[in-house]
mmCIF file of C-alpha atoms in Angstrom:
data_model
loop_
_atom_site.group_PDB
_atom_site.id
_atom_site.type_symbol
_atom_site.label_atom_id
_atom_site.label_comp_id
_atom_site.label_asym_id
_atom_site.label_seq_id
_atom_site.Cartn_x
_atom_site.Cartn_y
_atom_site.Cartn_z
ATOM 1 C CA MET A 247 121.894 46.860 108.637
ATOM 2 C CA LYS A 248 120.760 43.692 107.397
ATOM 3 C CA GLU A 249 124.004 41.624 106.686
ATOM 4 C CA GLN A 250 124.197 40.200 102.792
ATOM 5 C CA ARG A 251 124.172 36.599 102.228
ATOM 6 C CA TYR A 252 125.917 34.976 99.153
ATOM 7 C CA SER A 253 125.694 31.883 97.643
ATOM 8 C CA SER A 254 128.433 29.552 97.222
ATOM 9 C CA LEU A 255 128.771 30.374 93.366
ATOM 10 C CA GLU A 256 129.020 34.200 94.458
ATOM 11 C CA ASN A 257 131.553 33.414 97.167
ATOM 12 C CA ALA A 258 133.586 31.525 94.759
ATOM 13 C CA LEU A 259 133.592 34.515 92.235
ATOM 14 C CA ARG A 260 134.618 36.998 95.156
ATOM 15 C CA VAL A 261 137.366 34.649 95.704
ATOM 16 C CA LEU A 262 138.661 35.135 92.467
ATOM 17 C CA GLU A 263 138.268 38.958 92.303
ATOM 18 C CA LEU A 264 140.627 38.998 95.523
ATOM 19 C CA PHE A 265 143.960 38.381 93.652
ATOM 20 C CA SER A 266 145.606 41.578 91.933
ATOM 21 C CA ILE A 267 148.833 42.355 91.038
ATOM 22 C CA GLU A 268 149.592 43.949 94.123
ATOM 23 C CA GLU A 269 148.324 40.400 96.170
ATOM 24 C CA PRO A 270 148.833 37.669 93.526
ATOM 25 C CA ASP A 271 148.717 34.972 96.284
ATOM 26 C CA LEU A 272 146.503 34.843 99.544
ATOM 27 C CA SER A 273 146.073 32.004 102.440
ATOM 28 C CA VAL A 274 142.977 30.474 103.551
ATOM 29 C CA ARG A 275 143.055 32.737 106.559
ATOM 30 C CA GLU A 276 143.418 35.699 104.332
ATOM 31 C CA VAL A 277 140.811 34.871 102.133
ATOM 32 C CA ALA A 278 138.242 34.020 105.001
ATOM 33 C CA GLU A 279 139.051 37.551 106.267
ATOM 34 C CA ARG A 280 138.229 39.539 103.240
ATOM 35 C CA LEU A 281 134.856 37.702 102.830
ATOM 36 C CA SER A 282 133.929 37.476 106.523
ATOM 37 C CA VAL A 283 133.357 33.655 106.285
ATOM 38 C CA ALA A 284 134.919 31.000 108.447
ATOM 39 C CA ASP A 285 138.233 29.531 107.725
ATOM 40 C CA SER A 286 136.374 26.346 106.756
ATOM 41 C CA THR A 287 134.350 27.984 104.474
ATOM 42 C CA SER A 288 137.378 29.638 102.701
ATOM 43 C CA HIS A 289 139.204 26.418 102.585
ATOM 44 C CA ARG A 290 136.084 24.426 100.645
ATOM 45 C CA LEU A 291 135.853 27.285 98.448
ATOM 46 C CA LEU A 292 139.405 27.285 97.532
ATOM 47 C CA LYS A 293 139.563 23.701 97.397
ATOM 48 C CA THR A 294 136.680 23.542 94.784
ATOM 49 C CA LEU A 295 138.608 26.444 92.668
ATOM 50 C CA LEU A 296 141.762 24.227 92.676
ATOM 51 C CA ASN A 297 139.915 21.330 91.527
ATOM 52 C CA GLU A 298 138.594 23.513 88.343
ATOM 53 C CA GLY A 299 141.896 24.900 87.654
ATOM 54 C CA PHE A 300 141.021 28.321 88.551
ATOM 55 C CA VAL A 301 143.824 28.464 91.210
ATOM 56 C CA THR A 302 146.613 26.809 92.251
ATOM 57 C CA LYS A 303 148.540 26.067 95.452
ATOM 58 C CA ASP A 304 151.833 26.529 96.696
ATOM 59 C CA ASP A 305 152.375 23.091 98.866
ATOM 60 C CA ARG A 306 155.459 24.932 100.600
ATOM 61 C CA SER A 307 153.819 28.218 101.403
ATOM 62 C CA ASN A 308 150.038 26.827 101.628
ATOM 63 C CA ARG A 309 149.169 30.132 99.287
ATOM 64 C CA TYR A 310 147.013 30.249 96.344
ATOM 65 C CA ARG A 311 147.394 31.939 92.971
ATOM 66 C CA LEU A 312 145.047 32.128 90.048
ATOM 67 C CA GLY A 313 145.427 29.175 87.688
ATOM 68 C CA ILE A 314 145.573 28.183 83.905
ATOM 69 C CA SER A 315 141.708 28.237 83.739
ATOM 70 C CA ILE A 316 141.755 31.967 84.277
ATOM 71 C CA ARG A 317 144.241 32.308 81.537
ATOM 72 C CA ALA A 318 142.013 30.489 78.998
ATOM 73 C CA LEU A 319 139.110 32.535 80.062
ATOM 74 C CA GLU A 320 141.041 35.855 79.857
ATOM 75 C CA SER A 321 142.296 34.859 75.803
ATOM 76 C CA VAL A 322 138.539 34.530 75.077
ATOM 77 C CA ILE A 323 137.450 37.793 76.369
ATOM 78 C CA LYS A 324 140.520 39.877 74.705
ATOM 79 C CA LYS A 325 139.649 37.869 71.552
ATOM 80 C CA ASP A 326 136.044 39.439 71.462
ATOM 81 C CA LEU A 327 136.849 42.816 73.205
ATOM 82 C CA SER A 328 136.998 45.145 70.150
ATOM 83 C CA LEU A 329 137.885 48.015 72.559
ATOM 84 C CA TYR A 330 140.786 46.365 73.686
ATOM 85 C CA HIS A 331 142.373 45.420 70.501
ATOM 86 C CA THR A 332 141.486 48.904 69.205
ATOM 87 C CA SER A 333 142.829 50.935 71.927
ATOM 88 C CA GLN A 334 146.222 49.033 71.571
ATOM 89 C CA HIS A 335 146.949 50.156 68.145
ATOM 90 C CA VAL A 336 145.638 53.842 68.933
ATOM 91 C CA LEU A 337 147.524 54.294 72.520
ATOM 92 C CA SER A 338 150.753 52.823 70.712
ATOM 93 C CA THR A 339 150.305 55.433 67.592
ATOM 94 C CA TYR A 340 149.983 58.446 70.305
ATOM 95 C CA VAL A 341 152.499 57.483 72.639
ATOM 96 C CA THR A 342 155.612 58.767 70.797
ATOM 97 C CA ARG A 343 153.805 62.125 70.294
ATOM 98 C CA VAL A 344 152.825 62.463 74.060
ATOM 99 C CA CYS A 345 156.099 60.683 75.612
ATOM 100 C CA GLU A 346 154.525 60.051 78.788
ATOM 101 C CA THR A 347 151.937 57.006 80.108
ATOM 102 C CA ILE A 348 148.808 56.350 78.011
ATOM 103 C CA SER A 349 145.727 54.080 79.582
ATOM 104 C CA ILE A 350 142.454 53.085 78.680
ATOM 105 C CA CYS A 351 140.082 52.563 81.471
ATOM 106 C CA VAL A 352 136.901 51.016 82.123
ATOM 107 C CA LEU A 353 134.069 51.106 85.132
ATOM 108 C CA HIS A 354 134.051 47.857 86.814
ATOM 109 C CA ARG A 355 132.481 47.922 90.286
ATOM 110 C CA ASN A 356 132.919 51.267 91.275
ATOM 111 C CA GLN A 357 136.668 51.023 90.316
ATOM 112 C CA THR A 358 138.744 52.406 87.397
ATOM 113 C CA PHE A 359 139.903 49.340 85.538
ATOM 114 C CA TYR A 360 142.924 49.479 83.677
ATOM 115 C CA LEU A 361 142.150 47.673 80.449
ATOM 116 C CA HIS A 362 145.526 48.543 78.495
ATOM 117 C CA THR A 363 148.579 50.758 79.211
ATOM 118 C CA VAL A 364 151.470 51.742 76.950
ATOM 119 C CA GLU A 365 154.435 53.550 78.214
ATOM 120 C CA PRO A 366 157.047 55.502 76.111
ATOM 121 C CA ASP A 367 161.165 54.795 76.121
ATOM 122 C CA PRO A 368 162.125 53.976 79.337
ATOM 123 C CA GLU A 369 164.950 56.421 79.448
ATOM 124 C CA GLN A 370 162.314 59.111 79.297
ATOM 125 C CA MET A 371 160.514 57.982 82.259
ATOM 126 C CA PHE A 372 160.677 59.403 85.645
ATOM 127 C CA TYR A 373 158.217 56.903 86.874
ATOM 128 C CA THR A 374 157.337 53.307 85.380
ATOM 129 C CA GLY A 375 154.812 51.229 86.475
ATOM 130 C CA LEU A 376 152.237 53.539 87.832
ATOM 131 C CA THR A 377 149.610 51.770 85.730
ATOM 132 C CA TYR A 378 149.238 48.420 84.164
ATOM 133 C CA VAL A 379 146.623 45.877 82.832
ATOM 134 C CA GLY A 380 144.686 44.831 85.613
ATOM 135 C CA LYS A 381 145.285 47.610 87.946
ATOM 136 C CA ARG A 382 142.342 48.741 89.952
ATOM 137 C CA GLN A 383 141.764 52.150 91.720
ATOM 138 C CA HIS A 384 138.806 53.640 93.262
ATOM 139 C CA VAL A 385 136.863 56.115 90.561
ATOM 140 C CA LEU A 386 137.356 59.145 93.045
ATOM 141 C CA PHE A 387 141.032 58.740 93.328
ATOM 142 C CA THR A 388 141.868 58.974 89.268
ATOM 143 C CA SER A 389 141.022 61.643 86.764
ATOM 144 C CA ALA A 390 139.955 58.884 84.807
ATOM 145 C CA GLY A 391 137.623 57.553 87.249
ATOM 146 C CA LYS A 392 135.452 60.867 87.559
ATOM 147 C CA VAL A 393 135.257 60.911 83.777
ATOM 148 C CA LEU A 394 134.007 57.637 83.645
ATOM 149 C CA LEU A 395 131.192 58.632 86.437
ATOM 150 C CA SER A 396 130.598 61.947 84.391
ATOM 151 C CA ASP A 397 127.360 60.651 82.930
ATOM 152 C CA LYS A 398 125.941 58.787 85.901
ATOM 153 C CA THR A 399 122.527 59.428 87.711
ATOM 154 C CA LYS A 400 122.740 61.000 91.047
ATOM 155 C CA ALA A 401 121.753 57.721 92.775
ATOM 156 C CA GLU A 402 124.733 55.993 91.303
ATOM 157 C CA VAL A 403 127.339 58.434 92.350
ATOM 158 C CA LYS A 404 125.545 58.343 95.822
ATOM 159 C CA THR A 405 126.461 54.640 95.739
ATOM 160 C CA VAL A 406 130.053 55.480 94.886
ATOM 161 C CA LEU A 407 130.543 58.022 97.571
ATOM 162 C CA SER A 408 128.712 55.826 100.289
ATOM 163 C CA GLU A 409 131.933 53.420 99.779
ATOM 164 C CA VAL A 410 135.043 55.361 100.645
ATOM 165 C CA GLU A 411 135.864 57.887 103.248
ATOM 166 C CA ASN A 412 135.875 61.585 101.909
ATOM 167 C CA GLU A 413 134.560 65.286 102.708
ATOM 168 C CA LEU A 414 132.711 65.773 99.409
ATOM 169 C CA SER A 415 129.092 66.032 99.508
ATOM 170 C CA LEU A 416 126.540 64.500 96.671
ATOM 171 C CA GLU A 417 125.820 67.926 95.369
ATOM 172 C CA HIS A 418 129.479 69.187 95.149
ATOM 173 C CA MET A 419 130.179 65.819 93.363
ATOM 174 C CA MET A 420 127.406 66.110 91.038
ATOM 175 C CA ALA A 421 128.405 69.676 90.172
ATOM 176 C CA GLU A 422 132.344 68.775 89.608
ATOM 177 C CA LEU A 423 130.683 65.786 87.224
ATOM 178 C CA LYS A 424 128.509 68.197 85.376
ATOM 179 C CA GLN A 425 131.557 70.568 84.650
ATOM 180 C CA ILE A 426 133.885 67.225 83.425
ATOM 181 C CA ASN A 427 130.825 66.564 81.331
ATOM 182 C CA GLU A 428 130.627 69.849 79.856
ATOM 183 C CA LYS A 429 134.178 70.116 79.177
ATOM 184 C CA GLY A 430 134.789 66.718 77.722
ATOM 185 C CA TYR A 431 137.794 66.105 79.681
ATOM 186 C CA ASN A 432 139.394 66.213 83.430
ATOM 187 C CA ILE A 433 142.522 67.008 85.138
ATOM 188 C CA SER A 434 143.820 65.818 88.343
ATOM 189 C CA TYR A 435 147.057 66.234 90.517
ATOM 190 C CA ASN A 436 149.097 63.715 92.560
ATOM 191 C CA ASN A 437 147.399 60.841 91.360
ATOM 192 C CA PHE A 438 148.963 57.307 92.544
ATOM 193 C CA SER A 439 151.588 59.395 94.422
ATOM 194 C CA SER A 440 152.874 63.022 94.972
ATOM 195 C CA GLY A 441 153.705 64.971 91.999
ATOM 196 C CA ILE A 442 151.847 62.829 89.199
ATOM 197 C CA THR A 443 149.382 64.678 86.887
ATOM 198 C CA SER A 444 146.845 63.143 84.562
ATOM 199 C CA ILE A 445 144.496 64.214 82.065
ATOM 200 C CA SER A 446 141.436 62.230 80.649
ATOM 201 C CA ALA A 447 138.703 62.233 78.470
ATOM 202 C CA PRO A 448 135.456 60.127 78.041
ATOM 203 C CA VAL A 449 134.967 57.490 75.058
ATOM 204 C CA LYS A 450 131.457 57.239 74.197
ATOM 205 C CA ASN A 451 129.281 54.908 72.355
ATOM 206 C CA LYS A 452 127.138 55.674 69.572
ATOM 207 C CA ASP A 453 124.277 56.583 72.258
ATOM 208 C CA HIS A 454 126.660 58.822 73.793
ATOM 209 C CA GLN A 455 126.973 56.880 77.022
ATOM 210 C CA VAL A 456 130.433 56.854 78.397
ATOM 211 C CA ILE A 457 131.889 53.572 78.323
ATOM 212 C CA ALA A 458 135.795 54.237 78.617
ATOM 213 C CA ALA A 459 138.012 56.658 79.360
ATOM 214 C CA VAL A 460 141.673 57.527 78.313
ATOM 215 C CA GLU A 461 144.328 58.928 80.445
ATOM 216 C CA ILE A 462 147.749 60.632 80.245
ATOM 217 C CA LEU A 463 149.732 60.269 83.253
ATOM 218 C CA GLY A 464 153.079 61.943 84.089
ATOM 219 C CA PRO A 465 155.220 63.867 86.568
ATOM 220 C CA GLY A 466 153.734 67.464 87.090
ATOM 221 C CA GLN A 467 157.346 68.629 86.501
ATOM 222 C CA ARG A 468 157.160 67.775 82.825
ATOM 223 C CA ILE A 469 153.200 68.444 82.421
ATOM 224 C CA THR A 470 153.719 71.747 82.995
ATOM 225 C CA THR A 471 150.842 74.737 82.808
ATOM 226 C CA GLU A 472 152.124 75.730 79.384
ATOM 227 C CA ILE A 473 151.874 71.756 78.144
ATOM 228 C CA LEU A 474 148.679 70.870 79.580
ATOM 229 C CA GLY A 475 146.475 72.696 76.689
ATOM 230 C CA LYS A 476 148.500 70.871 74.163
ATOM 231 C CA TYR A 477 147.780 67.167 76.197
ATOM 232 C CA VAL A 478 143.913 68.171 76.560
ATOM 233 C CA LYS A 479 143.649 68.381 73.064
ATOM 234 C CA LEU A 480 145.755 65.359 72.270
ATOM 235 C CA ILE A 481 143.439 63.167 75.079
ATOM 236 C CA LYS A 482 140.288 64.348 73.495
ATOM 237 C CA GLU A 483 141.895 63.182 69.748
ATOM 238 C CA ILE A 484 142.656 59.863 71.439
ATOM 239 C CA ALA A 485 139.376 59.345 72.341
ATOM 240 C CA HIS A 486 137.706 60.370 69.215
ATOM 241 C CA GLU A 487 140.173 58.047 67.055
ATOM 242 C CA ILE A 488 139.078 54.980 69.517
ATOM 243 C CA GLU A 489 135.453 55.936 69.221
ATOM 244 C CA THR A 490 135.702 55.961 65.341
ATOM 245 C CA ARG A 491 137.526 52.900 64.756
ATOM 246 C CA VAL A 492 135.412 50.548 66.938
ATOM 247 C CA ASP A 493 131.931 49.387 66.934
ATOM 248 C CA ILE A 494 130.931 50.316 70.525
ATOM 249 C CA LYS A 495 126.948 50.685 70.389
ATOM 250 C CA ASN A 496 126.513 47.938 72.742
ATOM 251 C CA VAL A 497 129.754 47.861 74.856
ATOM 252 C CA ALA A 498 128.937 47.793 78.441
ATOM 253 C CA ILE A 499 131.491 46.845 80.997
ATOM 254 C CA LYS A 500 130.233 46.991 84.832
#
């Protein structure tokens, strides 16, 4: 297989995408290993990002974190992202009716990217922090992820399957996604950790393309068979509410 080559700009952007809630700081060596580049190249990329304020450096540990310039860009993005603002209001309204975590997710580089999450009263929660803004999960590992894939082409799904070890054939996955698309929702068990159940539904634009997914997430002992029907109805209602409140005809997050 031919090795893919990246420009300096592409590598710098790849560096920024390495940082996450789970790994907020990285060393020169760790960045080099993740990008499959020399330590000297990693150091040069980090120094450039440091000079521009996109990362900061802890001189005691010699580790790097995202810098203030990223926060400035985040503010611009959120200001113009109507999907983000609309979902904030809708999810906050419904969380008291569901009494479980509700999130809205988008597809980003074949991952389920959590755009916004609302949790109910902490005293009602068995689990907290399962999802949060910026969390990323592979699309095959969440109910929301499969909803986000449910209208993709066979070629697009094939690419996703090639990126993760799984025992599912392409034909089996396409049949499952077709069923999800026809039902208009998806239920998944043991998400994130054992005993967690999630129910998701698509948010579509005016061209009927799936551009986001809403997800109810909670412990299986509370989301029983008897209550699943109620939550399926509610998750579809939440998705429809977001669709009608925001102009998302041209929304496309990749």
